[in-house]
Amino acid sequence: MLRMASSFPEEVLEHVFSFIQSDTDRNAISMVCKSWYEIERWCRRRIFIGNCYAVSPRMVTGRFPEVRSIELKGKPHFADFNLVPDGWGGYVYPWISAMAKGYPWLEEIRLKRMVVTDESLELIAKSFKNFKVLVLSSCEGFSTDGLAAIAANCRNLRELDLRECDVDDLSGHWLSHFPDTYTSLVSLNISCLGSEVSISTLERLVGRCPNLRSLRLNRAVPIERLANLLRQAPQLAELGTGAYSAELRPDIFSNLAGALSGCKELKSLSGFWEAVPTYLPAVYSLCPGLTSLNLSYAAIQSPDLIKLLSQCPSLQRLWVLDYIEDVGLEALAASCTDLRELRVFPSDPFGAEPNVSLTELGLISVSAGCPKLHSVLYFCRQMSNAALTTIARNRPNFTCFRLCIIEPRTPDYLTLEPLDVGFGAIVEHCKDLRRLSVSGLLTDRAFEYIGTHAKKLEMLSLAFAGDSDLGLHHVLSGCENLKKLEIRDCPFGDKALLANAAKLETMRSLWMSSCMVSYGACKLLGRKMPRLNVEVIDERGPPDSRAESCPVEKLYIYRSISGPRFDMPDFVWTMDEDSALRLS
Amino acid sequence: MSKENGKHLPESETKLTLGLPGETRGPTTEVGGKSGTKRGFSETIDLNVESSSEKQHSKNSDHDDGFVIDHEASASRPPPPKAQVVGWPPVRASRKNVMKSCKFIKVGLDGAPYLRKVDLEMYNSYHQLLTALQDMFSSCLTIRNFLNERKFMDPVNGIEYLPTYEDKDGDWMLVGDVPWKMFVESCKRLRLMKSSEAIGLR
């Protein structure tokens, strides 16, 4: 083998490797032999780090000297729902600082759930001369001043994509920092920003960037100004509107409809805040070509939704509120047979009573009528084992199935039994299931089914489910490909965790909050498993001040080759052996 | 639900002895509220495979009628008012506000140079709204609210203002005549109109 490897010049191998983009394959290549490891590490251009604390910036820049594109994720997913207290961590600055030295030719930075300061943005703006892509998803910690630095300095910027970030929005003035000579914009997403940007500045920017394909505006852009913007960019493929309402005025309507129909490449629509039905028909000319529609901020009722959706035979992705109701989903199933992804969000998540007629029937309809449907997020208030079984049989090609029955521990509404059998059917039939969120009343049996069948499952979310450690044991011992497990309010304690300690090193992370894992077990795990970071999050004060058997509030365990982190706030304790002294 | 032959694990081999004494299954709040249960730490290290205890059995059994401990799970009773559990349902903050949708409308005061905006969804009653309006315009004019009447007065020049609004149909109405929710639904803009001009408003 060694002889064969050395008979190929490096350049040839490098050329071959350049066709291999997937991380898994690249990792496999690097393990073949030392020379392949060396060659590969010099030509890896793209890095994905699913947990920014799994490895240190220096380790990354040290091993891979020629990276052009990096993607980093910080906080645990449950941070989206306020379960991770502020100040937990996920700071990107150390990474930017290391990359400013190590990767002067860095082109792309994609961050998710990280704390990004203006300082970080300024450092990006001045360190990377060929910087092209900045995507910030669910990030926080920066203000529009940081954005101004990016706009002013990144001459080659192609993408600036702020997805659901929490930005300190001082003013819309930052947009004017794009110089008049700047023409390379391809994608701009400012949908999460609150303040008004100057529409004329926006028009000029859009007008001088001929490659602009994606423009997602913020709520503050009024509908009356949309037409003009669109006429500057008829080549748009993706549009996010601003607030989509005004008094019905025929001139505004026809102007908008005309401008929209001029965008022959427009395939994706989003925005639609405060949408009123009267302006929906303005998009009708686009419907035949639409592949993606996000109406999840639009309080449009089902009759108007049906009118719209029945004209969209090419639709592949739909995000919508539960105003669509069962009747709307039935119409969707009939009209949109190419649907791949559906998300139905709750319009009134905290109401005790249902405000819309959306039940398991809607999901059954789409599962029956949409043969390519593989990804679902569905909020509803009732479910039955029979329905889940039907859905599973209809749609064995689900890769992502997330069902949220709004009231915790809701049983099968027909039989009052747990929904174990229903979810069991899902995991049994959907052999390619990679992501699953369960809800409703579930016993350990549900987890037995999951452990037995969900062999390709990579991410599992549990809440208010299970009876005992047996449930957790089933999952940890059965789900061979499990990478991320997040659990809240389940009666899982020490036993299953400790019995499956080795499993945890094969996963990216485990989150458990409001469960029954004791402080003592956390310490033991931390001591036994040096390559796991076991972090206790507890706002009641040091865990040492309570009994060892006392359950911790929250627990986050993740594998890491860079040891425990040092940027923890005062409510996070690491169970690392060497840090034991630091606890007191 | 089919069981795969031979793959179904016999219960007796997989039961972990962890029936926690005194475990309750009430709704939990953020903190793992079971801290009353004390278990010796040494018990947690080894997997003790024992025959299933009765307690464990009754918890997992499907044919135990009494398994539903939570009153919430019973479909026959109306849902009790709930304390909101943090982060549940799992809806991001940006989505929660969709429905508590901001209803921003413009507010004009006759004679004042510029318009303001209020979010009607932030108020629950006319009183709250009018108090807020009074605060809002107190900087450019001094307005006093007469509590029992829905009127404002500028004590400096004695001019009275009536709060009026334009509804969905484009008609101008006096604020306060319809139930609050209906008003929020239909109000498109507010105008504090000089009383002298408000003659004839229904």
PDB file of C-alpha atoms in Angstrom, chain B:
ATOM      1  CA  MET B   1     -47.447  -2.421  15.496  1.00  0.00           C
ATOM      2  CA  SER B   2     -45.480  -5.432  14.459  1.00  0.00           C
ATOM      3  CA  LYS B   3     -42.775  -6.867  16.570  1.00  0.00           C
ATOM      4  CA  GLU B   4     -39.715  -8.080  14.817  1.00  0.00           C
ATOM      5  CA  ASN B   5     -39.187 -11.739  15.591  1.00  0.00           C
ATOM      6  CA  GLY B   6     -36.440 -12.382  17.974  1.00  0.00           C
ATOM      7  CA  LYS B   7     -35.500  -8.767  18.223  1.00  0.00           C
ATOM      8  CA  HIS B   8     -37.974  -7.817  20.846  1.00  0.00           C
ATOM      9  CA  LEU B   9     -36.100  -7.676  24.083  1.00  0.00           C
ATOM     10  CA  PRO B  10     -37.747  -9.643  26.861  1.00  0.00           C
ATOM     11  CA  GLU B  11     -38.743  -7.237  29.554  1.00  0.00           C
ATOM     12  CA  SER B  12     -36.979  -9.061  32.305  1.00  0.00           C
ATOM     13  CA  GLU B  13     -33.588  -8.606  30.732  1.00  0.00           C
ATOM     14  CA  THR B  14     -33.831  -4.944  30.195  1.00  0.00           C
ATOM     15  CA  LYS B  15     -35.469  -3.668  33.290  1.00  0.00           C
ATOM     16  CA  LEU B  16     -33.240  -1.340  35.168  1.00  0.00           C
ATOM     17  CA  THR B  17     -34.075  -1.135  38.797  1.00  0.00           C
ATOM     18  CA  LEU B  18     -34.828   2.469  38.989  1.00  0.00           C
ATOM     19  CA  GLY B  19     -38.288   2.823  40.304  1.00  0.00           C
ATOM     20  CA  LEU B  20     -37.575   5.995  42.139  1.00  0.00           C
ATOM     21  CA  PRO B  21     -39.300   6.053  45.472  1.00  0.00           C
ATOM     22  CA  GLY B  22     -41.740   8.847  45.740  1.00  0.00           C
ATOM     23  CA  GLU B  23     -41.498   9.847  42.122  1.00  0.00           C
ATOM     24  CA  THR B  24     -44.314  12.069  41.004  1.00  0.00           C
ATOM     25  CA  ARG B  25     -45.321  12.816  37.491  1.00  0.00           C
ATOM     26  CA  GLY B  26     -46.724  16.242  37.814  1.00  0.00           C
ATOM     27  CA  PRO B  27     -45.733  18.932  35.366  1.00  0.00           C
ATOM     28  CA  THR B  28     -42.267  20.120  36.045  1.00  0.00           C
ATOM     29  CA  THR B  29     -40.939  23.583  36.010  1.00  0.00           C
ATOM     30  CA  GLU B  30     -37.472  24.466  34.907  1.00  0.00           C
ATOM     31  CA  VAL B  31     -35.652  22.997  37.861  1.00  0.00           C
ATOM     32  CA  GLY B  32     -35.614  19.238  38.064  1.00  0.00           C
ATOM     33  CA  GLY B  33     -38.176  19.333  40.786  1.00  0.00           C
ATOM     34  CA  LYS B  34     -37.669  15.855  42.071  1.00  0.00           C
ATOM     35  CA  SER B  35     -35.027  16.844  44.516  1.00  0.00           C
ATOM     36  CA  GLY B  36     -36.841  15.261  47.390  1.00  0.00           C
ATOM     37  CA  THR B  37     -35.726  11.807  46.295  1.00  0.00           C
ATOM     38  CA  LYS B  38     -32.444  10.772  47.753  1.00  0.00           C
ATOM     39  CA  ARG B  39     -30.619   7.873  46.221  1.00  0.00           C
ATOM     40  CA  GLY B  40     -27.356   6.483  47.364  1.00  0.00           C
ATOM     41  CA  PHE B  41     -24.844   7.405  44.727  1.00  0.00           C
ATOM     42  CA  SER B  42     -23.259   3.941  44.670  1.00  0.00           C
ATOM     43  CA  GLU B  43     -26.485   2.475  43.357  1.00  0.00           C
ATOM     44  CA  THR B  44     -26.126   4.283  40.133  1.00  0.00           C
ATOM     45  CA  ILE B  45     -22.885   2.739  39.020  1.00  0.00           C
ATOM     46  CA  ASP B  46     -23.913  -0.791  38.221  1.00  0.00           C
ATOM     47  CA  LEU B  47     -26.731  -1.976  36.101  1.00  0.00           C
ATOM     48  CA  ASN B  48     -28.751  -4.209  38.345  1.00  0.00           C
ATOM     49  CA  VAL B  49     -30.738  -6.556  36.239  1.00  0.00           C
ATOM     50  CA  GLU B  50     -33.511  -7.828  38.399  1.00  0.00           C
ATOM     51  CA  SER B  51     -36.983  -9.044  37.861  1.00  0.00           C
ATOM     52  CA  SER B  52     -39.333  -6.210  37.241  1.00  0.00           C
ATOM     53  CA  SER B  53     -40.744  -4.739  40.326  1.00  0.00           C
ATOM     54  CA  GLU B  54     -44.431  -4.247  40.532  1.00  0.00           C
ATOM     55  CA  LYS B  55     -44.047  -0.527  40.617  1.00  0.00           C
ATOM     56  CA  GLN B  56     -42.058  -0.516  37.426  1.00  0.00           C
ATOM     57  CA  HIS B  57     -44.563  -2.821  35.809  1.00  0.00           C
ATOM     58  CA  SER B  58     -47.526  -0.703  36.552  1.00  0.00           C
ATOM     59  CA  LYS B  59     -45.808   2.335  35.146  1.00  0.00           C
ATOM     60  CA  ASN B  60     -45.042   0.707  31.842  1.00  0.00           C
ATOM     61  CA  SER B  61     -48.090  -1.372  31.425  1.00  0.00           C
ATOM     62  CA  ASP B  62     -50.490  -0.376  28.737  1.00  0.00           C
ATOM     63  CA  HIS B  63     -53.427  -1.985  30.366  1.00  0.00           C
ATOM     64  CA  ASP B  64     -53.223  -0.218  33.636  1.00  0.00           C
ATOM     65  CA  ASP B  65     -56.109   2.174  33.725  1.00  0.00           C
ATOM     66  CA  GLY B  66     -54.579   4.185  36.438  1.00  0.00           C
ATOM     67  CA  PHE B  67     -51.455   4.974  34.515  1.00  0.00           C
ATOM     68  CA  VAL B  68     -52.586   8.411  33.690  1.00  0.00           C
ATOM     69  CA  ILE B  69     -51.470  10.313  36.703  1.00  0.00           C
ATOM     70  CA  ASP B  70     -51.544  13.718  35.220  1.00  0.00           C
ATOM     71  CA  HIS B  71     -54.904  15.332  35.234  1.00  0.00           C
ATOM     72  CA  GLU B  72     -53.904  17.153  32.098  1.00  0.00           C
ATOM     73  CA  ALA B  73     -53.887  13.957  30.103  1.00  0.00           C
ATOM     74  CA  SER B  74     -57.479  13.181  30.844  1.00  0.00           C
ATOM     75  CA  ALA B  75     -59.626  14.256  27.955  1.00  0.00           C
ATOM     76  CA  SER B  76     -62.819  14.446  29.944  1.00  0.00           C
ATOM     77  CA  ARG B  77     -61.957  17.464  32.000  1.00  0.00           C
ATOM     78  CA  PRO B  78     -61.404  20.937  30.609  1.00  0.00           C
ATOM     79  CA  PRO B  79     -57.770  21.944  30.588  1.00  0.00           C
ATOM     80  CA  PRO B  80     -56.776  23.761  33.743  1.00  0.00           C
ATOM     81  CA  PRO B  81     -55.188  27.159  33.364  1.00  0.00           C
ATOM     82  CA  LYS B  82     -51.543  26.489  32.918  1.00  0.00           C
ATOM     83  CA  ALA B  83     -48.454  28.121  34.213  1.00  0.00           C
ATOM     84  CA  GLN B  84     -46.402  28.674  31.136  1.00  0.00           C
ATOM     85  CA  VAL B  85     -43.522  26.288  30.900  1.00  0.00           C
ATOM     86  CA  VAL B  86     -40.305  27.892  29.704  1.00  0.00           C
ATOM     87  CA  GLY B  87     -39.563  27.167  26.097  1.00  0.00           C
ATOM     88  CA  TRP B  88     -42.733  25.191  25.429  1.00  0.00           C
ATOM     89  CA  PRO B  89     -44.155  24.799  22.887  1.00  0.00           C
ATOM     90  CA  PRO B  90     -40.843  25.056  21.050  1.00  0.00           C
ATOM     91  CA  VAL B  91     -41.563  28.183  19.080  1.00  0.00           C
ATOM     92  CA  ARG B  92     -38.848  30.738  18.500  1.00  0.00           C
ATOM     93  CA  ALA B  93     -39.286  34.202  19.898  1.00  0.00           C
ATOM     94  CA  SER B  94     -39.569  35.734  16.447  1.00  0.00           C
ATOM     95  CA  ARG B  95     -42.566  33.521  15.773  1.00  0.00           C
ATOM     96  CA  LYS B  96     -44.320  34.157  19.041  1.00  0.00           C
ATOM     97  CA  ASN B  97     -44.761  37.735  18.061  1.00  0.00           C
ATOM     98  CA  VAL B  98     -46.516  36.959  14.816  1.00  0.00           C
ATOM     99  CA  MET B  99     -49.835  36.616  16.430  1.00  0.00           C
ATOM    100  CA  LYS B 100     -49.340  39.118  19.120  1.00  0.00           C
ATOM    101  CA  SER B 101     -48.816  40.902  15.897  1.00  0.00           C
ATOM    102  CA  CYS B 102     -47.822  44.446  16.209  1.00  0.00           C
ATOM    103  CA  LYS B 103     -50.690  46.498  15.046  1.00  0.00           C
ATOM    104  CA  PHE B 104     -48.893  49.714  14.381  1.00  0.00           C
ATOM    105  CA  ILE B 105     -51.113  52.564  13.394  1.00  0.00           C
ATOM    106  CA  LYS B 106     -50.442  56.216  12.875  1.00  0.00           C
ATOM    107  CA  VAL B 107     -51.710  58.743  15.361  1.00  0.00           C
ATOM    108  CA  GLY B 108     -52.136  62.362  14.436  1.00  0.00           C
ATOM    109  CA  LEU B 109     -52.947  65.333  16.582  1.00  0.00           C
ATOM    110  CA  ASP B 110     -54.579  68.223  14.799  1.00  0.00           C
ATOM    111  CA  GLY B 111     -52.044  70.983  14.777  1.00  0.00           C
ATOM    112  CA  ALA B 112     -49.071  68.863  15.709  1.00  0.00           C
ATOM    113  CA  PRO B 113     -46.309  68.739  13.101  1.00  0.00           C
ATOM    114  CA  TYR B 114     -45.760  65.007  12.807  1.00  0.00           C
ATOM    115  CA  LEU B 115     -47.432  61.709  13.269  1.00  0.00           C
ATOM    116  CA  ARG B 116     -46.671  59.096  15.883  1.00  0.00           C
ATOM    117  CA  LYS B 117     -47.147  55.380  15.759  1.00  0.00           C
ATOM    118  CA  VAL B 118     -48.701  53.145  18.363  1.00  0.00           C
ATOM    119  CA  ASP B 119     -48.969  49.400  18.562  1.00  0.00           C
ATOM    120  CA  LEU B 120     -52.580  48.750  19.463  1.00  0.00           C
ATOM    121  CA  GLU B 121     -51.749  45.178  20.477  1.00  0.00           C
ATOM    122  CA  MET B 122     -49.877  46.533  23.440  1.00  0.00           C
ATOM    123  CA  TYR B 123     -53.025  47.724  25.146  1.00  0.00           C
ATOM    124  CA  ASN B 124     -55.971  45.915  26.591  1.00  0.00           C
ATOM    125  CA  SER B 125     -58.436  48.715  27.008  1.00  0.00           C
ATOM    126  CA  TYR B 126     -59.387  52.176  25.878  1.00  0.00           C
ATOM    127  CA  HIS B 127     -58.136  53.559  29.145  1.00  0.00           C
ATOM    128  CA  GLN B 128     -54.681  52.178  28.572  1.00  0.00           C
ATOM    129  CA  LEU B 129     -54.601  53.475  25.039  1.00  0.00           C
ATOM    130  CA  LEU B 130     -55.745  56.962  25.953  1.00  0.00           C
ATOM    131  CA  THR B 131     -53.309  57.170  28.820  1.00  0.00           C
ATOM    132  CA  ALA B 132     -50.530  56.238  26.442  1.00  0.00           C
ATOM    133  CA  LEU B 133     -51.686  58.842  23.940  1.00  0.00           C
ATOM    134  CA  GLN B 134     -51.695  61.449  26.633  1.00  0.00           C
ATOM    135  CA  ASP B 135     -48.108  60.585  27.505  1.00  0.00           C
ATOM    136  CA  MET B 136     -47.136  60.534  23.887  1.00  0.00           C
ATOM    137  CA  PHE B 137     -48.352  63.992  23.081  1.00  0.00           C
ATOM    138  CA  SER B 138     -47.528  65.603  26.349  1.00  0.00           C
ATOM    139  CA  SER B 139     -44.242  66.752  24.926  1.00  0.00           C
ATOM    140  CA  CYS B 140     -45.593  68.799  22.077  1.00  0.00           C
ATOM    141  CA  LEU B 141     -48.796  69.931  23.639  1.00  0.00           C
ATOM    142  CA  THR B 142     -50.030  69.700  27.109  1.00  0.00           C
ATOM    143  CA  ILE B 143     -53.053  67.516  27.057  1.00  0.00           C
ATOM    144  CA  ARG B 144     -55.193  66.525  29.896  1.00  0.00           C
ATOM    145  CA  ASN B 145     -57.426  63.525  29.875  1.00  0.00           C
ATOM    146  CA  PHE B 146     -60.787  63.845  31.494  1.00  0.00           C
ATOM    147  CA  LEU B 147     -61.313  60.513  33.100  1.00  0.00           C
ATOM    148  CA  ASN B 148     -64.962  59.966  32.529  1.00  0.00           C
ATOM    149  CA  GLU B 149     -65.095  61.303  29.055  1.00  0.00           C
ATOM    150  CA  ARG B 150     -62.971  60.281  26.216  1.00  0.00           C
ATOM    151  CA  LYS B 151     -61.672  63.725  25.560  1.00  0.00           C
ATOM    152  CA  PHE B 152     -58.407  65.510  25.703  1.00  0.00           C
ATOM    153  CA  MET B 153     -57.877  69.110  26.520  1.00  0.00           C
ATOM    154  CA  ASP B 154     -55.034  71.423  26.074  1.00  0.00           C
ATOM    155  CA  PRO B 155     -55.155  73.615  29.157  1.00  0.00           C
ATOM    156  CA  VAL B 156     -52.933  76.231  27.572  1.00  0.00           C
ATOM    157  CA  ASN B 157     -55.373  77.250  24.921  1.00  0.00           C
ATOM    158  CA  GLY B 158     -58.484  75.474  26.071  1.00  0.00           C
ATOM    159  CA  ILE B 159     -58.893  73.500  22.865  1.00  0.00           C
ATOM    160  CA  GLU B 160     -60.595  70.172  23.242  1.00  0.00           C
ATOM    161  CA  TYR B 161     -59.641  67.126  21.221  1.00  0.00           C
ATOM    162  CA  LEU B 162     -61.669  64.053  20.628  1.00  0.00           C
ATOM    163  CA  PRO B 163     -59.997  60.784  19.813  1.00  0.00           C
ATOM    164  CA  THR B 164     -61.325  59.527  16.521  1.00  0.00           C
ATOM    165  CA  TYR B 165     -60.339  56.704  14.232  1.00  0.00           C
ATOM    166  CA  GLU B 166     -60.677  55.631  10.645  1.00  0.00           C
ATOM    167  CA  ASP B 167     -62.113  52.169  10.359  1.00  0.00           C
ATOM    168  CA  LYS B 168     -61.750  49.467   7.737  1.00  0.00           C
ATOM    169  CA  ASP B 169     -64.490  51.011   5.626  1.00  0.00           C
ATOM    170  CA  GLY B 170     -62.840  54.400   5.625  1.00  0.00           C
ATOM    171  CA  ASP B 171     -65.342  56.001   7.959  1.00  0.00           C
ATOM    172  CA  TRP B 172     -64.276  58.222  10.801  1.00  0.00           C
ATOM    173  CA  MET B 173     -65.684  57.172  14.130  1.00  0.00           C
ATOM    174  CA  LEU B 174     -65.450  58.256  17.719  1.00  0.00           C
ATOM    175  CA  VAL B 175     -63.103  56.133  19.755  1.00  0.00           C
ATOM    176  CA  GLY B 176     -64.865  54.152  22.411  1.00  0.00           C
ATOM    177  CA  ASP B 177     -68.148  53.148  20.920  1.00  0.00           C
ATOM    178  CA  VAL B 178     -67.399  49.551  20.062  1.00  0.00           C
ATOM    179  CA  PRO B 179     -65.882  46.790  22.204  1.00  0.00           C
ATOM    180  CA  TRP B 180     -62.115  47.096  22.508  1.00  0.00           C
ATOM    181  CA  LYS B 181     -61.211  44.026  20.480  1.00  0.00           C
ATOM    182  CA  MET B 182     -63.460  45.084  17.671  1.00  0.00           C
ATOM    183  CA  PHE B 183     -61.848  48.472  17.712  1.00  0.00           C
ATOM    184  CA  VAL B 184     -58.343  46.986  17.454  1.00  0.00           C
ATOM    185  CA  GLU B 185     -59.506  44.848  14.556  1.00  0.00           C
ATOM    186  CA  SER B 186     -60.920  47.679  12.546  1.00  0.00           C
ATOM    187  CA  CYS B 187     -58.878  50.716  13.459  1.00  0.00           C
ATOM    188  CA  LYS B 188     -56.563  51.850  10.702  1.00  0.00           C
ATOM    189  CA  ARG B 189     -55.463  55.177  12.047  1.00  0.00           C
ATOM    190  CA  LEU B 190     -56.111  57.524  14.914  1.00  0.00           C
ATOM    191  CA  ARG B 191     -56.646  61.222  14.893  1.00  0.00           C
ATOM    192  CA  LEU B 192     -57.047  63.490  17.849  1.00  0.00           C
ATOM    193  CA  MET B 193     -59.483  65.810  16.238  1.00  0.00           C
ATOM    194  CA  LYS B 194     -60.438  69.229  17.449  1.00  0.00           C
ATOM    195  CA  SER B 195     -63.847  68.956  19.028  1.00  0.00           C
ATOM    196  CA  SER B 196     -65.104  71.803  16.911  1.00  0.00           C
ATOM    197  CA  GLU B 197     -64.501  69.755  13.790  1.00  0.00           C
ATOM    198  CA  ALA B 198     -65.915  66.575  15.152  1.00  0.00           C
ATOM    199  CA  ILE B 199     -69.524  67.523  14.772  1.00  0.00           C
ATOM    200  CA  GLY B 200     -71.545  64.851  13.147  1.00  0.00           C
ATOM    201  CA  LEU B 201     -69.309  61.958  14.028  1.00  0.00           C
ATOM    202  CA  ARG B 202     -71.269  58.922  15.051  1.00  0.00           C
TER     203      ARG B 202
END
